[in-house]
Structures are given as structure tokens and as C-alpha cells.
CSV table of C-alpha atoms in Angstrom, one decimal:
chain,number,residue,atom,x,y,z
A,1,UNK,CA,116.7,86.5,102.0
A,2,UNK,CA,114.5,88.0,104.8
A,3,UNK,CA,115.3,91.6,104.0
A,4,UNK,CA,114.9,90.6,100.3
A,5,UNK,CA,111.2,89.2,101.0
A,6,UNK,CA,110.4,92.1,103.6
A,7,UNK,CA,110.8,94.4,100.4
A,8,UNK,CA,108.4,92.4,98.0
A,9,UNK,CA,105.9,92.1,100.6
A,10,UNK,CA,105.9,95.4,101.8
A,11,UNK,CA,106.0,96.6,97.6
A,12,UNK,CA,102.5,94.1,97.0
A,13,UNK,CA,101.0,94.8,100.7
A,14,UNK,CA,101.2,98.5,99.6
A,15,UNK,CA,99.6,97.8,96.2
A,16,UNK,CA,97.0,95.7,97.3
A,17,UNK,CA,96.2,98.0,99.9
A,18,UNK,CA,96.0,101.2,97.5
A,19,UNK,CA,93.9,98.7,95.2
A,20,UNK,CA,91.6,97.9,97.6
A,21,UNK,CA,91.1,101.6,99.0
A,22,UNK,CA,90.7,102.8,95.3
A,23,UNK,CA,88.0,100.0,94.8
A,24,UNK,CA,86.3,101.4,98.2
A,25,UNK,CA,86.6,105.0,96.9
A,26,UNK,CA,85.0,104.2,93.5
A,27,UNK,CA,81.6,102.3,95.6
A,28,UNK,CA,81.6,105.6,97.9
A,29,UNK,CA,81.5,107.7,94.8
A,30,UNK,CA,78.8,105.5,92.9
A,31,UNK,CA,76.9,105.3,95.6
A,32,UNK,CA,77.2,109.2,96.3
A,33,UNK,CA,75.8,109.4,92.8
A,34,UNK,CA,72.9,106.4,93.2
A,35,UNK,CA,71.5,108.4,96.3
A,36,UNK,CA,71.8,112.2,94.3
A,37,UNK,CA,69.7,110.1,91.3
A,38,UNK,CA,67.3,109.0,93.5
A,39,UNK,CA,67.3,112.3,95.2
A,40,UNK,CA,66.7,113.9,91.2
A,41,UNK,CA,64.1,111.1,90.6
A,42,UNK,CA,61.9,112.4,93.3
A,43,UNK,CA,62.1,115.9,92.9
A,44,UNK,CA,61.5,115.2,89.3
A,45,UNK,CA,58.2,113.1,90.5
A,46,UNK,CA,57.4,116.2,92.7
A,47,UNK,CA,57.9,119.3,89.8
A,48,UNK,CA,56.4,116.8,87.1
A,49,UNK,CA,53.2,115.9,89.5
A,50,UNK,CA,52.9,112.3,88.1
A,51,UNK,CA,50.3,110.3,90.0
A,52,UNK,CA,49.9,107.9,91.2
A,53,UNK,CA,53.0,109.2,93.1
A,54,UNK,CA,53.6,107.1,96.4
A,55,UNK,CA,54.0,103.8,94.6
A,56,UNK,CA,56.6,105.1,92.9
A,57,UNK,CA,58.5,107.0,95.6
A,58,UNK,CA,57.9,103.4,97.8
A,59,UNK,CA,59.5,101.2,94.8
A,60,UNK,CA,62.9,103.5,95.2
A,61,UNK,CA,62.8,102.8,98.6
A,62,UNK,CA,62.6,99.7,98.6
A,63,UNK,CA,64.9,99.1,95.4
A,64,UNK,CA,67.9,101.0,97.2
A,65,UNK,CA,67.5,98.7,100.3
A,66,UNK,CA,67.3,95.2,98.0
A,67,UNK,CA,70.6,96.7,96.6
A,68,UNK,CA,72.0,97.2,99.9
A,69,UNK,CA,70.8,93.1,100.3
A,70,UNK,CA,72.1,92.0,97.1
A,71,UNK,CA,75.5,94.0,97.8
A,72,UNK,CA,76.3,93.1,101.3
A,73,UNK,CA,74.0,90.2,102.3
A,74,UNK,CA,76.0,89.2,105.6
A,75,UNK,CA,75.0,92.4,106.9
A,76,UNK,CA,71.8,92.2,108.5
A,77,UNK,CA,68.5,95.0,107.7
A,78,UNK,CA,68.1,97.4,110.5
A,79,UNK,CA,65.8,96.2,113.2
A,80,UNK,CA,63.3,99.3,112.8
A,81,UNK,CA,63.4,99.0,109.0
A,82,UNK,CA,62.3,95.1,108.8
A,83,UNK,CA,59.0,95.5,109.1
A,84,UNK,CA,58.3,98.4,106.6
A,85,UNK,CA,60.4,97.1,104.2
A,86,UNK,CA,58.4,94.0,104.3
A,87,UNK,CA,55.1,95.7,103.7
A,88,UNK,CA,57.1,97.4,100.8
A,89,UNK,CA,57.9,94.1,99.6
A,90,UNK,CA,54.1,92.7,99.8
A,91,UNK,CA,53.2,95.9,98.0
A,92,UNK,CA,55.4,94.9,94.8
A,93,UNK,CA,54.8,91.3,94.3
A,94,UNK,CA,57.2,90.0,91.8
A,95,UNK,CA,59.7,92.6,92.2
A,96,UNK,CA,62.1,90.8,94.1
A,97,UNK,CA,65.9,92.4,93.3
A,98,UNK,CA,67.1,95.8,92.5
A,99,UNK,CA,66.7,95.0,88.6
A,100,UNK,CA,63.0,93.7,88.7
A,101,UNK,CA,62.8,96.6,91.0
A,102,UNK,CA,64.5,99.8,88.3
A,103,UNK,CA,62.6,97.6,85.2
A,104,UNK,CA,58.9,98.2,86.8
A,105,UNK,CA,59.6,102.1,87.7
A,106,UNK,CA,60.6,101.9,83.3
A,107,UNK,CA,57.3,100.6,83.1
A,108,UNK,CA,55.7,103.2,85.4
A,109,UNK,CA,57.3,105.8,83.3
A,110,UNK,CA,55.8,104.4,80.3
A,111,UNK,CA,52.3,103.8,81.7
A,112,UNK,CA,51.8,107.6,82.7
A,113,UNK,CA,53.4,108.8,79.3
A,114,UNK,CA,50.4,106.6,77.7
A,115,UNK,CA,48.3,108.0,80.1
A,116,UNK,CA,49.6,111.1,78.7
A,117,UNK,CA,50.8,112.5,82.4
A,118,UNK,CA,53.7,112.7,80.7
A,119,UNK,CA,55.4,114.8,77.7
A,120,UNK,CA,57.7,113.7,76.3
A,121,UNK,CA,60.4,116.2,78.0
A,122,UNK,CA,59.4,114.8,81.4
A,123,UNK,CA,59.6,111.9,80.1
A,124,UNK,CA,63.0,112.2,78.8
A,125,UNK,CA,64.0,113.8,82.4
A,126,UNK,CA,62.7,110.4,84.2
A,127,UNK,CA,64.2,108.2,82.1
A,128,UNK,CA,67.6,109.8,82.1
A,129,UNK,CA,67.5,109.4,85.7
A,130,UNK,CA,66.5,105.8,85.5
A,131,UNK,CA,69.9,105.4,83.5
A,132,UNK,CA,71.8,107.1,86.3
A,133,UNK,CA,70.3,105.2,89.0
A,134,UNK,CA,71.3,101.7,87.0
A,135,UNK,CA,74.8,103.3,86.0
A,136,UNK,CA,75.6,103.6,89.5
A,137,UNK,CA,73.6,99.8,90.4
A,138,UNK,CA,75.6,98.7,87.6
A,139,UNK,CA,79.3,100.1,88.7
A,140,UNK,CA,78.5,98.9,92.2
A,141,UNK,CA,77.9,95.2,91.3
A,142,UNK,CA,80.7,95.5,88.8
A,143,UNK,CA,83.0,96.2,91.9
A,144,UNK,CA,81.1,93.3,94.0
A,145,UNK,CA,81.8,91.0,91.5
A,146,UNK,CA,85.3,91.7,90.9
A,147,UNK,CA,87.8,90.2,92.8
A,148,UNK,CA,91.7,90.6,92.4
A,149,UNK,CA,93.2,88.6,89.7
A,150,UNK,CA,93.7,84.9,91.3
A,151,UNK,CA,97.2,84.5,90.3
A,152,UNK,CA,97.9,88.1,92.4
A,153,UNK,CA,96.6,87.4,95.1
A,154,UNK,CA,97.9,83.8,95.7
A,155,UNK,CA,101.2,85.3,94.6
A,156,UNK,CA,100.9,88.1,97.5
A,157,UNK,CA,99.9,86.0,100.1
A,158,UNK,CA,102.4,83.3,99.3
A,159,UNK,CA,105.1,85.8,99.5
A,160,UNK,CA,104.1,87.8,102.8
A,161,UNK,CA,103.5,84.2,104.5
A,162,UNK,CA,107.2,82.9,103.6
A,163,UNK,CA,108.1,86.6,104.9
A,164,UNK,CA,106.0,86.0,108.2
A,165,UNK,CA,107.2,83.0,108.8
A,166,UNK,CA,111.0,83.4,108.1
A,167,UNK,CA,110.3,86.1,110.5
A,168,UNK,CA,109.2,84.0,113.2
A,169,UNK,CA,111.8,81.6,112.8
A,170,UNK,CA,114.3,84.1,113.1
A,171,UNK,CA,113.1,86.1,116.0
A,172,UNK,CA,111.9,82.4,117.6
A,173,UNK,CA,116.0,81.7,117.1
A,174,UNK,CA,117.1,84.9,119.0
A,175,UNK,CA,119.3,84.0,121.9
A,176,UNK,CA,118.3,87.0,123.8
A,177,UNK,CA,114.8,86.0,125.9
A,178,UNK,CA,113.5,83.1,123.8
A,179,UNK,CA,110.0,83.3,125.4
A,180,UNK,CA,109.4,86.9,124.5
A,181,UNK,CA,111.1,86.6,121.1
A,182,UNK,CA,108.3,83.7,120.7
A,183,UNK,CA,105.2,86.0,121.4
A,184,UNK,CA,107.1,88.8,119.5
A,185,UNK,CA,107.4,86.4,116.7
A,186,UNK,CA,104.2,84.4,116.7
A,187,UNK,CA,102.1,88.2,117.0
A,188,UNK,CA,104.1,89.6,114.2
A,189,UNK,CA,103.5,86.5,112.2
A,190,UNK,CA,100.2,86.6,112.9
A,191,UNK,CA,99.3,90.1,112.0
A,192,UNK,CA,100.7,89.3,108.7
């Protein structure tokens, strides 16, 4: 039976791990292409001179670093960026998450195209990079949100843990230097 279950778990250790780097190759990729729209939002700020133009190049600041929060909140601001993302955050009350955040630079867009800073070609030009900037928010908290299917991963893990632990019993029963067959055992078991 051990060789049996040392097959399946190797067959869904593989799988989950090609899953997982797959998932973590799609987020690199989106968020590739959420820092080259942001990159193509400011130069088209720059070429279509829309003023004010600072609050505008400070909201996508500070709406890339809520997404980073929202994202991976364990996983603490820099030290030298806490303060100035604060005063970004004082600067746009009411703004509080990457949404609120991508929603008022539509508005912006709107204001100075009825302030007629705008035509509507550069107009068109901001706007479709709005919609690239929350295609990519949206792909990356379409991968936060998605975990494996339940019933796989209990599956997985019930399999390579009766595999572990045959393991251990087996290698625990070896007649040939119990106490390092123990350690073997137990490590291997563990790193399961």
C-alpha cells in the first residue's frame, strides 16, 4: 500500500504544486501589467497636461499601496513609506480601498473633461487606462479570493498524511538503528 500511496501523493503534490506556481505566475503577470498602466496613466497625465496634476499622480500612488494592503495585509508597509502614505491618505478623505481609490481618478477624468481640459480623444486614452488598471486590480483579487476547491485539497492532504505516516511507521519499525530510523522517520513525516 505504501508504494501505492507514495504514487498518488507524489501525482497530487505535483499538481498542486504546478497549480499554485501557475496561480503565482498569473499575479506576477497582472501585476506586471497594473504597474505598465499606471506607468501609461502618468505619461498620458504628462503628454495630455491635465491640471491639477499632482493630486492625481498622488491618488495612484497611494491606490497601488492600498492594493498591496488589501492583497497581502499580514505583510507590514515599509517603515520609510508609513508616514507619506499617511499624509496621502489625509489628502483623500473618504477614499479608503483601491476601488474608492480607481472610482475618484473616473471622477477626476470626468471633472477636467467638463472643464473641457479634456477632448474627448484624451479622454478616451485615460479612461482606457483606468480599465486596464481595474482589469489587472480585478484579476489579482480574483486570485486572492480563490482558493483550491475544498474537496481537493482535503482530499490531497488526507492522502499525503496517510502516506507520511505509513512512512514513519515503517521506517520507525526498521530493525536496523531504531533511533535514527525514528528521526529519519519523524523529519520525513514532518516535511510532508
Amino acid at each position: 500500500m505504501l508504494p501505492l500511496l507514495g504514487i498518488a501523493a507524489s501525482v497530487l503534490i505535483g499538481f498542486r504544486f504546478s497549480q499554485a506556481y501557475a496561480r503565482w505566475w498569473e499575479a506576477r503577470t497582472l501585476w506586471g501589467q497594473l504597474r505598465n498602466a499606471s506607468r501609461a496613466w502618468t505619461t498620458a497625465l504628462l503628454a495630455l497636461a491635465v491640471e491639477p496634476l499632482q493630486p492625481l499622480l498622488e491618488r495612484q500612488v497611494l491606490l497601488v499601496w492600498s492594493l498591496v494592503a488589501e492583497l497581502r495585509p499580514s505583510v507590514p508597509c515599509p517603515l520609510a513609506l508609513t508616514l507619506p502614505l499617511e499624509q496621502l491618505r489625509q489628502s483623500f478623505p473618504g477614499e479608503g480601498g483601491s476601488q474608492a481609490l480607481l472610482d475618484a481618478q473616473a471622477r477626476a477624468v470626468a471633472v477636467a473633461y467638463g472643464d473641457g481640459q479634456l477632448e474627448p480623444t484624451g479622454r478616451g486614452v485615460l479612461s482606457e487606462r483606468l480599465r486596464d488598471i481595474g482589469n489587472a486590480i480585478g484579476g489579482l483579487e480574483r486570485i486572492r479570493a480563490q482558493p483550491f476547491p475544498a474537496a481537493m485539497a482535503l482530499f490531497s492532504r488526507l492522502v499525503v498524511w496517510l502516506f507520511a505516516w505509513l512512512m514513519f511507521l515503517r521506517l520507525e519499525a526498521a530493525p536496523t538503528t531504531p533511533t535514527i530510523g525514528n528521526a529519519v522517520a519523524f523529519a520525513l513525516m514532518a516535511g510532508y
